[in-house]
The first five atom37 places (N, CA, C, CB, O) and aatype in JSON, in Angstrom:
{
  "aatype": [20, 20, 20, 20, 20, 20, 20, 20, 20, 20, 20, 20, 20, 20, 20, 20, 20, 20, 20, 20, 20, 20, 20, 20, 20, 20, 20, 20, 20, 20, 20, 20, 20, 20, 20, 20, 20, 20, 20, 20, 20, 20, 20, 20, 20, 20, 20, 20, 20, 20, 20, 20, 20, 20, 20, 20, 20],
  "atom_mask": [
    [1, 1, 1, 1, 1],
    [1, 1, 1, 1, 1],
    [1, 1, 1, 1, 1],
    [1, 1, 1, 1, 1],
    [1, 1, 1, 1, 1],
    [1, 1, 1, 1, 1],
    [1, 1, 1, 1, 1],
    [1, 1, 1, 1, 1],
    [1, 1, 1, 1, 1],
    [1, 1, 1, 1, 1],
    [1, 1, 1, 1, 1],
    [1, 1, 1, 1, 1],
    [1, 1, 1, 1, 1],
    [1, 1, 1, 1, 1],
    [1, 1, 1, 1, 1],
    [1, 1, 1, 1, 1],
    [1, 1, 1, 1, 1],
    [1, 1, 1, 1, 1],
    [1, 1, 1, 1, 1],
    [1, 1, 1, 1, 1],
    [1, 1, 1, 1, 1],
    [1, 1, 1, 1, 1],
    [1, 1, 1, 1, 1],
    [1, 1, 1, 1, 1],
    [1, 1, 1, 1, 1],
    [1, 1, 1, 1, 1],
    [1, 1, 1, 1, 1],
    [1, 1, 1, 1, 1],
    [1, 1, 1, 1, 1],
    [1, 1, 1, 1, 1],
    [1, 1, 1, 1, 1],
    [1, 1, 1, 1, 1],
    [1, 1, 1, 1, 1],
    [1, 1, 1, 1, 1],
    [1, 1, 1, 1, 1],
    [1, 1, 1, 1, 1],
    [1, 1, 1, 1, 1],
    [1, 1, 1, 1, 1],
    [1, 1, 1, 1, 1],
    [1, 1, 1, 1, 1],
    [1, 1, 1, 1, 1],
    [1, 1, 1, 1, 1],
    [1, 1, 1, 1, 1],
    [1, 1, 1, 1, 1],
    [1, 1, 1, 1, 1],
    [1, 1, 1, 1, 1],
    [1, 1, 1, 1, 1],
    [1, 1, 1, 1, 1],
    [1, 1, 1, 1, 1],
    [1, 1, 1, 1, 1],
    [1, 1, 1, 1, 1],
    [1, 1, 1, 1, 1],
    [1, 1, 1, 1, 1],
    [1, 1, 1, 1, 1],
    [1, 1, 1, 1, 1],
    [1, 1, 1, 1, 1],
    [1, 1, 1, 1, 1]
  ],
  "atom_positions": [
    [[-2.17, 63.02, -86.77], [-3.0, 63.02, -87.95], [-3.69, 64.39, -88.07], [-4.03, 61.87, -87.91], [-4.28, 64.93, -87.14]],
    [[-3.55, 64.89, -89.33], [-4.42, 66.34, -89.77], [-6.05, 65.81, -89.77], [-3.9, 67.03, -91.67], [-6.52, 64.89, -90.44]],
    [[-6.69, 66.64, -88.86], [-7.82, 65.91, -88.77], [-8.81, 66.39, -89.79], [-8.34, 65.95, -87.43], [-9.95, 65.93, -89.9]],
    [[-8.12, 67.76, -90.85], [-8.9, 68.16, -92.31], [-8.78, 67.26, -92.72], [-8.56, 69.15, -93.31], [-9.93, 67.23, -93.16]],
    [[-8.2, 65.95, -93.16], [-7.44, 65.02, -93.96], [-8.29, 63.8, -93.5], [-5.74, 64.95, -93.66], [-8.15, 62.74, -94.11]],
    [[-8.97, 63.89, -92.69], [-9.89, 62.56, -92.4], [-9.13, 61.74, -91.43], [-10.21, 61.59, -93.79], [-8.03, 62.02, -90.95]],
    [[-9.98, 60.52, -91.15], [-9.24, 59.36, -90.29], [-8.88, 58.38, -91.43], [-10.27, 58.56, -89.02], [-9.34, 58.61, -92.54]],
    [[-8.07, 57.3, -91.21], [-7.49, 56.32, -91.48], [-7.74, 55.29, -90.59], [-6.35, 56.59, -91.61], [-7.7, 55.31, -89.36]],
    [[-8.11, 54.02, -91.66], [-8.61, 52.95, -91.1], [-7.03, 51.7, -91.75], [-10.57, 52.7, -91.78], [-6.68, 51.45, -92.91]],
    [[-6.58, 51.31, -90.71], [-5.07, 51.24, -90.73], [-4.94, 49.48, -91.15], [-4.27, 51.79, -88.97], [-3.95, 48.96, -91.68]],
    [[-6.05, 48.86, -90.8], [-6.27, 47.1, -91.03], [-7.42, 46.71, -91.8], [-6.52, 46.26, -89.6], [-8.54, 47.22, -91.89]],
    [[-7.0, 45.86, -92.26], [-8.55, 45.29, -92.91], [-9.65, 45.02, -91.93], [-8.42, 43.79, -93.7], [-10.82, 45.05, -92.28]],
    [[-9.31, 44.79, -90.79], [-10.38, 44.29, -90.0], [-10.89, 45.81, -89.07], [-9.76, 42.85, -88.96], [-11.82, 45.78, -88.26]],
    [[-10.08, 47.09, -89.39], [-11.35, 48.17, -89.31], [-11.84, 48.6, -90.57], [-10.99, 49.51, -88.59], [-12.95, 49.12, -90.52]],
    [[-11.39, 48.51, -91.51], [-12.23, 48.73, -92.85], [-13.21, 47.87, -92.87], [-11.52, 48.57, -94.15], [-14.24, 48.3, -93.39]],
    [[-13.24, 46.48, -92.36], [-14.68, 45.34, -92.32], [-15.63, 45.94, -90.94], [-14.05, 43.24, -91.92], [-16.83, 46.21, -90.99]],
    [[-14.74, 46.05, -89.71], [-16.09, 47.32, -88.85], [-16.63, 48.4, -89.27], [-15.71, 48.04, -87.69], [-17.84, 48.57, -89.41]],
    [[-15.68, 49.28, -89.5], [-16.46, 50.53, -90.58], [-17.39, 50.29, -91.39], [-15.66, 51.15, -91.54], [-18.49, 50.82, -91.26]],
    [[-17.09, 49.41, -92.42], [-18.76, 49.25, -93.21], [-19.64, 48.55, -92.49], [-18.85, 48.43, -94.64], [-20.84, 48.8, -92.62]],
    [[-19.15, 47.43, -91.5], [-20.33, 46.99, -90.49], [-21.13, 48.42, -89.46], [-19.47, 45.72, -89.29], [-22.3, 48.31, -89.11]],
    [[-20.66, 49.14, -89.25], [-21.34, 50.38, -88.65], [-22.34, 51.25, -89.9], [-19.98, 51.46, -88.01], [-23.39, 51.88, -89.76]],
    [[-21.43, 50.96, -91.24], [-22.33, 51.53, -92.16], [-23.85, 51.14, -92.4], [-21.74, 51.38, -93.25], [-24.73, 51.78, -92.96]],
    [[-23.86, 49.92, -91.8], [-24.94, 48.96, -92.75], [-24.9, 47.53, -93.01], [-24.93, 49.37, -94.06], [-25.78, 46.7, -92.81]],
    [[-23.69, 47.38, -93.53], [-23.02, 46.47, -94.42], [-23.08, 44.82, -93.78], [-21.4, 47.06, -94.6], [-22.49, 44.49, -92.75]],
    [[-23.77, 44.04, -94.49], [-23.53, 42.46, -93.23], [-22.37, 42.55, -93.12], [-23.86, 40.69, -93.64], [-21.62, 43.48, -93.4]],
    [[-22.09, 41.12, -92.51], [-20.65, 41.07, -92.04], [-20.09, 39.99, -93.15], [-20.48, 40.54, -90.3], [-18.89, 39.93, -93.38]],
    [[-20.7, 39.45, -93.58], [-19.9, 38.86, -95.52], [-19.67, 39.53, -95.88], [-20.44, 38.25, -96.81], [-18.45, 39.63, -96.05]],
    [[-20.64, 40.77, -96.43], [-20.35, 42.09, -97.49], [-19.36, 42.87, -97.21], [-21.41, 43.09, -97.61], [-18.62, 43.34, -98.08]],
    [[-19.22, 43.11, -95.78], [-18.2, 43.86, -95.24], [-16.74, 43.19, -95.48], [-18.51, 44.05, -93.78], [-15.98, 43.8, -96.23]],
    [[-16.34, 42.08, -94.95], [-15.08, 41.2, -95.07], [-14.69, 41.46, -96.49], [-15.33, 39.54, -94.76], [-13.6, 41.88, -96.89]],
    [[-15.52, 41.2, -97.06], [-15.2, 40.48, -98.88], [-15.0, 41.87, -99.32], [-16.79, 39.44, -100.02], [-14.22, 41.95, -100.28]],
    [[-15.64, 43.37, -98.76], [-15.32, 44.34, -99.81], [-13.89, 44.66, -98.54], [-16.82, 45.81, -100.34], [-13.13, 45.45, -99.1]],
    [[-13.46, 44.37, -97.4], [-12.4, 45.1, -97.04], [-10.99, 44.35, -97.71], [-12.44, 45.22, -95.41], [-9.89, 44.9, -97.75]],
    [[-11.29, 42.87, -98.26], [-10.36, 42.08, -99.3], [-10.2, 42.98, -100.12], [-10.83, 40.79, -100.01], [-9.13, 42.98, -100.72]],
    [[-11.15, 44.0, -100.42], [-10.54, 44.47, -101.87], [-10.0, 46.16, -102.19], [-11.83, 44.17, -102.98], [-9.63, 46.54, -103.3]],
    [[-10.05, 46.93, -101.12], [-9.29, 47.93, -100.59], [-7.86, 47.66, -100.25], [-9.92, 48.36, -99.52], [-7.39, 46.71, -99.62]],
    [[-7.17, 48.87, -100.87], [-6.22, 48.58, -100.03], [-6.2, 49.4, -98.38], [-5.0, 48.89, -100.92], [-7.17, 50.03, -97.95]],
    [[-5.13, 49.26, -97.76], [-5.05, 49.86, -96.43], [-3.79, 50.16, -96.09], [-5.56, 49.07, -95.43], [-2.97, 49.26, -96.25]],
    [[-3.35, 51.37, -95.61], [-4.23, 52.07, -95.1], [-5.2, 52.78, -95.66], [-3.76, 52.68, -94.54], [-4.8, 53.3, -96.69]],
    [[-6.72, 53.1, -95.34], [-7.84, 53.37, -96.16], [-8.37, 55.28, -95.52], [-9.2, 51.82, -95.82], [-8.72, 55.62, -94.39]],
    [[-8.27, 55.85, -96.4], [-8.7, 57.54, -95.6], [-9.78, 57.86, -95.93], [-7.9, 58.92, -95.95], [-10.19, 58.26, -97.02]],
    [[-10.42, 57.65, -94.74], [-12.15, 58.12, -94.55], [-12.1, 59.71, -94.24], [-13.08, 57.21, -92.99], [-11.62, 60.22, -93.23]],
    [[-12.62, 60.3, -95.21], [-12.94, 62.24, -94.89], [-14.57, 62.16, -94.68], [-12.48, 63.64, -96.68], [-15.49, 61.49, -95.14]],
    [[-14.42, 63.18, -93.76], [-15.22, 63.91, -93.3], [-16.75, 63.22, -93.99], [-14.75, 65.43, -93.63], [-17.62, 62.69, -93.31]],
    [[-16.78, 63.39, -95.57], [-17.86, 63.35, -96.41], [-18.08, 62.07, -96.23], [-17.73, 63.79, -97.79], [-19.28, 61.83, -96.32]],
    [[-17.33, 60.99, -95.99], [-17.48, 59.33, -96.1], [-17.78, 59.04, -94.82], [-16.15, 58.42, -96.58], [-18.38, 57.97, -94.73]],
    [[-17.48, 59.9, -93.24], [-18.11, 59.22, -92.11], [-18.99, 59.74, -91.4], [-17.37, 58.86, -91.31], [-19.66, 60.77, -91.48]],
    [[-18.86, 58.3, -90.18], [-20.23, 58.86, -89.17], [-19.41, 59.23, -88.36], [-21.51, 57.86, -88.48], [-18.25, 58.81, -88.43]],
    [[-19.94, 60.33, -87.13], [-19.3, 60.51, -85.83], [-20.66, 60.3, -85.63], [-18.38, 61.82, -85.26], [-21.76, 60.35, -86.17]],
    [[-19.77, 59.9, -84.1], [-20.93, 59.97, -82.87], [-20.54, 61.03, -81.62], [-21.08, 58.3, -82.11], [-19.62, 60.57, -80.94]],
    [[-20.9, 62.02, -81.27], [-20.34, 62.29, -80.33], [-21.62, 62.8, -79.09], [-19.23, 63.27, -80.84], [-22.8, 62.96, -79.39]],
    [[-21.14, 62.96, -77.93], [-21.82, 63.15, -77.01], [-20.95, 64.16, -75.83], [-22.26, 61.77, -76.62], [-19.76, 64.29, -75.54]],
    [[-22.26, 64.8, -75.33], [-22.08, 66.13, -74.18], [-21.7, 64.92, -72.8], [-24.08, 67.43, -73.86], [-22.42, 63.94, -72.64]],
    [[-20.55, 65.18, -71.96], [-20.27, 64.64, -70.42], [-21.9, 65.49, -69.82], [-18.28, 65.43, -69.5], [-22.65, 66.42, -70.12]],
    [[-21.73, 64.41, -68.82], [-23.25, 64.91, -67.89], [-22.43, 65.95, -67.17], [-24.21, 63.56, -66.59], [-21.2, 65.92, -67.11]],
    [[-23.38, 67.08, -66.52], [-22.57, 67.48, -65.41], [-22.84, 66.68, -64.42], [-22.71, 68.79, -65.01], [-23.66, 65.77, -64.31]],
    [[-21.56, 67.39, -63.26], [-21.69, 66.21, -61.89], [-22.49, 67.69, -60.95], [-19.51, 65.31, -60.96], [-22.87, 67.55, -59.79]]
  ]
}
């Protein structure tokens, strides 16, 4: 995957986690991933990262 091009959320049931990480209950989430299609391309502007520094040893 071109990672300029965003990720792809490949099932309905990560398009219903994705908006559950957004916010979204978990009704609101289900019922709006019914109405996407999928595969769904999240860019850059539409997500969250999380990322984190390894400890040193």
């Amino acid at each position: 995957m071109v990672a300029s091009r965003g990720e792809a959320l490949p099932a309905r049931a990560a398009v219903a986690l994705y908006l559950r990480g957004r916010g979204l209950a978990e009704p609101a989430a289900r019922d709006a991933s019914l109405r996407v299609a999928t595969p769904l391309r999240v860019t850059k502007r539409g997500s969250l990262v999380w990322a984190r520094r390894r400890a040193r040893d």
